[in-house]
Amino acid sequence: MEDLGNLKEKILSYSLESSEMATSGYKRILVQVCGQTGHGKSSFINSLIYALHGGTFKVKASEATATGSQGGHTRQRKSYHLTDAITLVDNRGFGKADNCEKEEAYAQLGNLQPLDEEVVWQNSFKERMKAITEAERNSNDLLLPVFIYSVQCGMGSKSKKEMKEFLKNAQKLTGFLPIIILTKRYLGDVGTLERQFKEIGMERIFPVENYTSEDHIKTPEKDKTFLSILHEALDLVKFRGDAASSFGTPEEEHRKRVQMVLNIAHMNEMERDKEKNKNEWDKEQEEKKKEKDCRSM
Ligand SMILES: Nc1nc2c(ncn2[C@@H]2O[C@H](COP(=O)(O)OP(=O)(O)OP(=O)(O)O)[C@@H](O)[C@H]2O)c(=O)[nH]1
Ligand SMILES: [Mg+2]
């Protein structure tokens, strides 16, 4: 592992200006921290800030209590300036990941939901379309997905399938394979989880123990882990930058993202309609049967 001072210096002095990405019009990297509620997204953001800037530990991104809060503690899509080139985004976490919340997760990941405003789940395609087309947004951001998953939760085969779909869509939306952060690393079987994420095609997987308000005594190993993650993130950007021709301009990428999220929203709307029609048909059949039974009495 690289020397701590070196790592810090590299991250602090990193600038998009000299890269191909800047020539294409990208102005900053948005590290899009996402995942289910209570898995440690806000704590991960606090840990990155603390490892890079030091000082006294501050809970900048407010943490949930250990038992969690229904609907998630962080309800805004909140941004934190880390360096001139990097902004961290604490996206609203999703719960059981029904279609509507998943759709919202994609809208946040695609930067189609304004920063620093309350995130509200939209229930219909019409509302979704209105929110996406009306929201003011910055399409000059390069979006880098970071997916947070707690080791404490383990992963069943159903969630593994859902996770794969979500992470692959995240890759299509942003152009980057998500970086996986396994939080609460001592609270479960980290080896198995790491293997499961590899099996669904993930490459960069980092087990961490976040700095939290309960436990934030600095250690060189912890600092190195968080700084190395940032360093790897910049490395990914550099790699994609070297192949910038495979990336569209910020405007083209933005339009692609709008289309993709609206497509997902449309499919979900059709599924909801199908379900509604089926329920109505079932109800009608039941009423008809009751009527028939009455007449034959
Ligand atoms: N032991 C341990 N506890 C952690 C770790 N990360 C977070 N926690 C604790 O887990 C709880 C939830 O963490 P948060 O960072 O608030 O989780 P979140 O994903 O932001 O939650 P929402 O905002 O509700 O979506 C808090 O009590 C944290 O102190 C970790 O790596 N290890
Ligand atoms: Mg939070």
Coordinates of C-alpha atoms and ligand atoms in Angstrom, one line a residue:
M1 CA 0.0 0.0 0.0
E2 CA 1.2 3.5 -0.8
D3 CA 2.5 5.9 1.8
L4 CA -0.4 7.9 3.5
G5 CA 1.1 11.3 2.7
N6 CA 1.5 10.4 -1.0
L7 CA -2.0 9.1 -1.3
K8 CA -3.4 12.3 0.3
E9 CA -1.3 14.5 -1.9
K10 CA -2.4 12.7 -5.1
I11 CA -6.1 13.0 -4.2
L12 CA -5.9 16.6 -3.1
S13 CA -4.1 17.7 -6.2
Y14 CA -6.1 15.7 -8.7
S15 CA -7.7 17.8 -11.3
L16 CA -9.9 16.9 -14.2
E17 CA -8.5 19.8 -16.2
S18 CA -5.6 18.0 -17.8
S19 CA -7.6 14.9 -18.7
E20 CA -9.5 13.9 -21.8
M21 CA -12.7 14.1 -19.8
A22 CA -12.3 17.9 -19.3
T23 CA -11.8 18.3 -23.0
S24 CA -15.1 16.6 -23.5
G25 CA -16.7 19.1 -21.1
Y26 CA -16.8 17.4 -17.8
K27 CA -16.2 19.7 -14.8
R28 CA -16.2 17.5 -11.7
I29 CA -16.6 13.9 -10.4
L30 CA -19.7 13.1 -8.5
V31 CA -19.0 10.1 -6.3
Q32 CA -22.6 8.7 -6.2
V33 CA -22.9 6.9 -2.9
C34 CA -25.9 4.6 -3.0
G35 CA -27.5 1.5 -1.4
Q36 CA -30.2 0.3 0.9
T37 CA -31.1 2.3 4.1
G38 CA -29.0 1.8 7.1
H39 CA -26.1 0.1 5.4
G40 CA -23.6 2.9 6.2
K41 CA -23.7 5.4 3.3
S42 CA -23.6 8.5 5.5
S43 CA -20.9 7.0 7.7
F44 CA -18.8 6.1 4.6
I45 CA -19.0 9.7 3.5
N46 CA -17.9 10.9 7.0
S47 CA -15.1 8.4 6.9
L48 CA -13.7 9.7 3.5
I49 CA -13.9 13.3 4.7
Y50 CA -12.2 12.4 8.0
A51 CA -9.5 10.3 6.4
L52 CA -8.6 13.0 3.9
H53 CA -9.0 16.2 5.9
G54 CA -8.4 15.0 9.5
G55 CA -9.1 17.4 12.3
T56 CA -11.7 16.5 14.9
F57 CA -14.2 13.9 13.8
K58 CA -17.5 15.5 12.7
V59 CA -20.7 13.8 11.7
K60 CA -21.2 15.8 8.6
A61 CA -23.5 13.4 6.9
S62 CA -26.0 12.6 9.7
E63 CA -26.0 8.9 10.8
A64 CA -29.0 6.8 11.5
T65 CA -29.3 5.1 14.9
A66 CA -28.1 1.5 15.1
T67 CA -31.6 0.2 14.9
G68 CA -32.4 2.4 11.9
S69 CA -35.4 4.6 11.0
Q70 CA -38.3 3.6 8.8
G71 CA -38.0 5.0 5.3
G72 CA -34.3 5.8 5.9
H73 CA -32.6 8.5 7.9
T74 CA -31.0 10.5 5.0
R75 CA -34.0 11.6 2.9
Q76 CA -32.2 14.3 0.9
R77 CA -29.8 13.8 -1.9
K78 CA -27.1 15.7 -0.1
S79 CA -23.7 16.8 -1.6
Y80 CA -20.4 17.3 0.2
H81 CA -17.4 19.1 -1.4
L82 CA -14.4 16.9 -0.9
T83 CA -11.8 18.5 -3.2
D84 CA -12.1 20.9 -6.1
A85 CA -12.4 17.8 -8.4
I86 CA -14.6 15.5 -6.2
T87 CA -18.0 16.0 -4.7
L88 CA -19.5 13.2 -2.6
V89 CA -23.3 12.6 -2.9
D90 CA -25.2 10.9 -0.1
N91 CA -28.2 9.6 -2.0
R92 CA -31.5 8.6 -0.3
G93 CA -31.3 4.9 0.4
F94 CA -33.9 2.5 -0.9
G95 CA -35.8 0.0 1.3
K96 CA -37.2 -3.3 0.1
A97 CA -36.5 -2.1 -3.5
D98 CA -39.9 -2.3 -5.0
N99 CA -40.1 -0.9 -8.5
C100 CA -41.0 2.6 -7.5
E101 CA -38.0 3.0 -5.1
K102 CA -35.7 1.3 -7.5
E103 CA -36.8 3.8 -10.2
E104 CA -36.0 6.6 -7.7
A105 CA -32.6 5.0 -7.1
Y106 CA -31.9 5.1 -10.9
A107 CA -33.1 8.7 -11.1
Q108 CA -30.7 9.7 -8.3
L109 CA -27.8 7.7 -9.8
G110 CA -28.4 9.3 -13.2
N111 CA -28.3 12.7 -11.6
L112 CA -31.8 13.4 -12.7
Q113 CA -32.9 14.4 -9.2
P114 CA -31.7 17.7 -7.8
L115 CA -29.0 17.8 -5.2
D116 CA -29.7 19.0 -1.7
E117 CA -33.5 18.6 -1.9
E118 CA -35.9 16.1 -0.4
V119 CA -36.3 12.9 -2.4
V120 CA -39.9 11.9 -2.8
W121 CA -40.9 8.5 -4.4
Q122 CA -43.0 9.1 -7.5
N123 CA -45.9 6.7 -8.0
S124 CA -46.7 7.1 -11.7
F125 CA -45.0 7.5 -15.0
K126 CA -46.6 10.9 -15.4
E127 CA -45.2 12.2 -12.1
R128 CA -41.8 10.7 -12.9
M129 CA -41.6 12.3 -16.3
K130 CA -42.7 15.7 -14.9
A131 CA -40.0 15.5 -12.1
I132 CA -37.2 14.5 -14.6
T133 CA -38.1 17.1 -17.2
E134 CA -38.6 19.9 -14.8
A135 CA -35.7 19.4 -12.5
E136 CA -32.8 21.7 -13.0
R137 CA -29.6 19.7 -13.3
N138 CA -25.9 19.9 -13.9
S139 CA -25.1 17.7 -16.9
N140 CA -21.3 18.5 -16.7
D141 CA -20.8 16.0 -13.8
L142 CA -19.0 12.7 -14.3
L143 CA -21.0 10.1 -12.3
L144 CA -19.1 7.4 -10.4
P145 CA -21.3 4.9 -8.6
V146 CA -20.2 3.5 -5.2
F147 CA -22.5 0.9 -3.8
I148 CA -22.6 0.4 0.0
Y149 CA -23.6 -3.0 1.4
S150 CA -23.4 -4.1 5.0
V151 CA -21.7 -7.4 5.7
Q152 CA -24.2 -7.8 8.6
C153 CA -27.0 -8.5 6.1
G154 CA -25.6 -11.3 4.1
M155 CA -27.1 -12.0 0.7
G156 CA -29.8 -14.5 -0.3
S157 CA -30.2 -15.7 -3.9
K158 CA -33.2 -13.5 -4.6
S159 CA -31.4 -10.3 -3.5
K160 CA -28.3 -11.4 -5.4
K161 CA -30.3 -11.5 -8.6
E162 CA -31.9 -8.1 -7.9
M163 CA -28.5 -6.7 -6.9
K164 CA -27.0 -7.9 -10.2
E165 CA -29.7 -6.2 -12.2
F166 CA -29.4 -2.9 -10.3
L167 CA -25.6 -2.8 -10.5
K168 CA -25.5 -3.6 -14.2
N169 CA -28.1 -0.9 -14.8
A170 CA -25.9 1.5 -12.7
Q171 CA -23.0 0.7 -15.0
K172 CA -25.2 1.4 -18.1
L173 CA -26.4 4.6 -16.6
T174 CA -23.0 6.0 -15.6
G175 CA -20.4 4.2 -17.8
F176 CA -18.6 2.9 -14.7
L177 CA -18.9 -0.5 -13.0
P178 CA -19.9 0.4 -9.4
I179 CA -17.2 0.2 -6.7
I180 CA -18.5 -2.0 -3.9
I181 CA -18.0 -1.1 -0.3
L182 CA -18.7 -3.8 2.3
T183 CA -19.4 -2.0 5.6
K184 CA -19.5 -3.3 9.1
R185 CA -16.8 -5.8 8.0
Y186 CA -16.4 -7.6 11.3
L187 CA -20.1 -8.2 11.8
G188 CA -20.5 -11.1 9.3
D189 CA -18.9 -13.4 6.7
V190 CA -17.0 -10.9 4.6
G191 CA -15.3 -13.5 2.5
T192 CA -18.6 -15.1 1.2
L193 CA -20.1 -11.7 0.4
E194 CA -16.9 -10.6 -1.5
R195 CA -17.2 -13.8 -3.5
Q196 CA -20.9 -13.2 -4.2
F197 CA -20.2 -9.7 -5.5
K198 CA -17.5 -11.1 -7.7
E199 CA -19.9 -13.8 -9.1
I200 CA -22.2 -11.0 -10.2
G201 CA -19.4 -9.3 -12.1
M202 CA -18.1 -6.7 -9.7
E203 CA -14.4 -6.1 -9.7
R204 CA -13.4 -3.5 -7.1
I205 CA -14.7 -4.6 -3.7
F206 CA -13.5 -3.1 -0.4
P207 CA -14.4 -4.3 3.1
V208 CA -14.3 -1.4 5.5
E209 CA -15.1 -0.5 9.1
N210 CA -16.4 3.0 9.0
Y211 CA -15.4 5.8 11.4
T212 CA -18.6 6.5 13.3
S213 CA -19.7 8.7 16.1
E214 CA -19.3 5.7 18.4
D215 CA -15.8 4.7 17.2
H216 CA -13.6 7.2 15.4
I217 CA -10.2 6.7 16.8
K218 CA -7.9 7.1 13.8
T219 CA -5.6 4.3 12.7
P220 CA -3.2 4.4 9.8
E221 CA -4.7 1.2 8.3
K222 CA -8.2 2.6 8.3
D223 CA -7.1 5.9 6.8
K224 CA -5.2 4.0 4.2
T225 CA -8.2 1.9 3.3
F226 CA -10.4 5.0 2.7
L227 CA -7.8 7.0 0.8
S228 CA -7.0 3.9 -1.3
I229 CA -10.7 3.7 -2.3
L230 CA -10.6 7.4 -3.4
H231 CA -7.4 6.7 -5.3
E232 CA -9.0 3.7 -7.1
A233 CA -12.0 5.8 -8.0
L234 CA -9.6 8.4 -9.6
D235 CA -7.8 5.5 -11.3
L236 CA -11.1 4.4 -12.8
V237 CA -11.8 7.9 -14.1
K238 CA -8.4 8.0 -15.6
F239 CA -8.9 4.7 -17.3
R240 CA -12.2 5.8 -18.8
G241 CA -10.7 9.1 -19.7
D242 CA -8.0 7.4 -21.7
A243 CA -10.8 5.8 -23.7
A244 CA -12.8 9.1 -23.8
S245 CA -14.0 8.4 -27.3
S246 CA -16.3 5.7 -25.9
F247 CA -17.9 8.4 -23.8
G248 CA -20.4 10.9 -25.2
T249 CA -20.4 14.6 -24.4
P250 CA -22.0 15.5 -21.1
E251 CA -25.2 16.4 -23.0
E252 CA -25.3 13.2 -25.0
E253 CA -24.7 11.1 -21.8
H254 CA -27.4 13.1 -20.0
R255 CA -30.0 12.5 -22.7
K256 CA -29.1 8.7 -22.7
R257 CA -29.7 8.6 -19.0
V258 CA -33.1 10.4 -19.2
Q259 CA -34.2 7.9 -21.9
M260 CA -33.1 4.9 -19.9
V261 CA -34.8 6.0 -16.6
L262 CA -38.0 6.9 -18.5
N263 CA -37.9 3.5 -20.2
I264 CA -37.6 1.8 -16.8
A265 CA -40.4 3.9 -15.4
H266 CA -42.6 3.1 -18.4
M267 CA -42.0 -0.7 -18.0
N268 CA -42.9 -0.4 -14.3
E269 CA -46.1 1.5 -15.1
M270 CA -47.1 -1.2 -17.5
E271 CA -46.5 -3.9 -14.9
R272 CA -48.5 -2.0 -12.4
D273 CA -51.4 -1.7 -14.9
K274 CA -51.2 -5.4 -15.7
E275 CA -51.4 -6.2 -12.0
K276 CA -54.4 -3.8 -11.5
N277 CA -56.3 -5.2 -14.5
K278 CA -55.7 -8.7 -13.2
N279 CA -57.0 -7.8 -9.7
E280 CA -60.1 -6.2 -11.3
W281 CA -60.8 -9.2 -13.5
D282 CA -60.4 -11.5 -10.5
K283 CA -62.9 -9.4 -8.5
E284 CA -65.4 -9.4 -11.4
Q285 CA -65.2 -13.2 -11.7
E286 CA -65.8 -13.5 -8.0
E287 CA -68.8 -11.2 -8.0
K288 CA -70.3 -13.1 -11.0
K289 CA -69.8 -16.4 -9.2
K290 CA -71.6 -15.0 -6.1
E291 CA -74.5 -13.8 -8.3
K292 CA -74.8 -17.3 -9.9
D293 CA -74.7 -19.0 -6.6
C294 CA -77.5 -16.7 -5.3
R295 CA -79.7 -17.4 -8.3
S296 CA -79.4 -21.2 -8.0
M297 CA -80.4 -21.1 -4.3
Ligands
LIG1 N1 -19.8 -1.3 13.3 C1 -20.1 -0.5 12.3 N2 -21.2 0.3 12.3 C2 -21.5 1.1 11.3 C3 -20.6 1.1 10.1 N3 -21.1 1.9 9.2 C4 -22.2 2.5 9.8 N4 -22.4 2.0 11.0 C5 -23.6 2.3 11.9 O1 -24.8 1.8 11.2 C6 -25.8 2.7 11.4 C7 -26.4 3.2 10.1 O2 -25.3 4.0 9.4 P1 -25.6 5.2 8.4 O3 -24.3 5.7 7.9 O4 -26.5 6.2 9.0 O5 -26.5 4.4 7.3 P2 -27.2 5.0 6.0 O6 -27.0 4.1 4.9 O7 -26.7 6.4 5.7 O8 -28.7 5.0 6.4 P3 -29.9 5.9 5.8 O9 -29.6 7.3 5.8 O10 -31.1 5.5 6.7 O11 -30.2 5.3 4.4 C8 -25.3 3.9 12.3 O12 -25.6 3.6 13.6 C9 -23.8 3.8 12.1 O13 -23.0 4.2 13.3 C10 -19.4 0.2 10.1 O14 -18.7 0.1 9.1 N5 -19.3 -0.5 11.2
MG2 MG -27.8 8.2 5.7

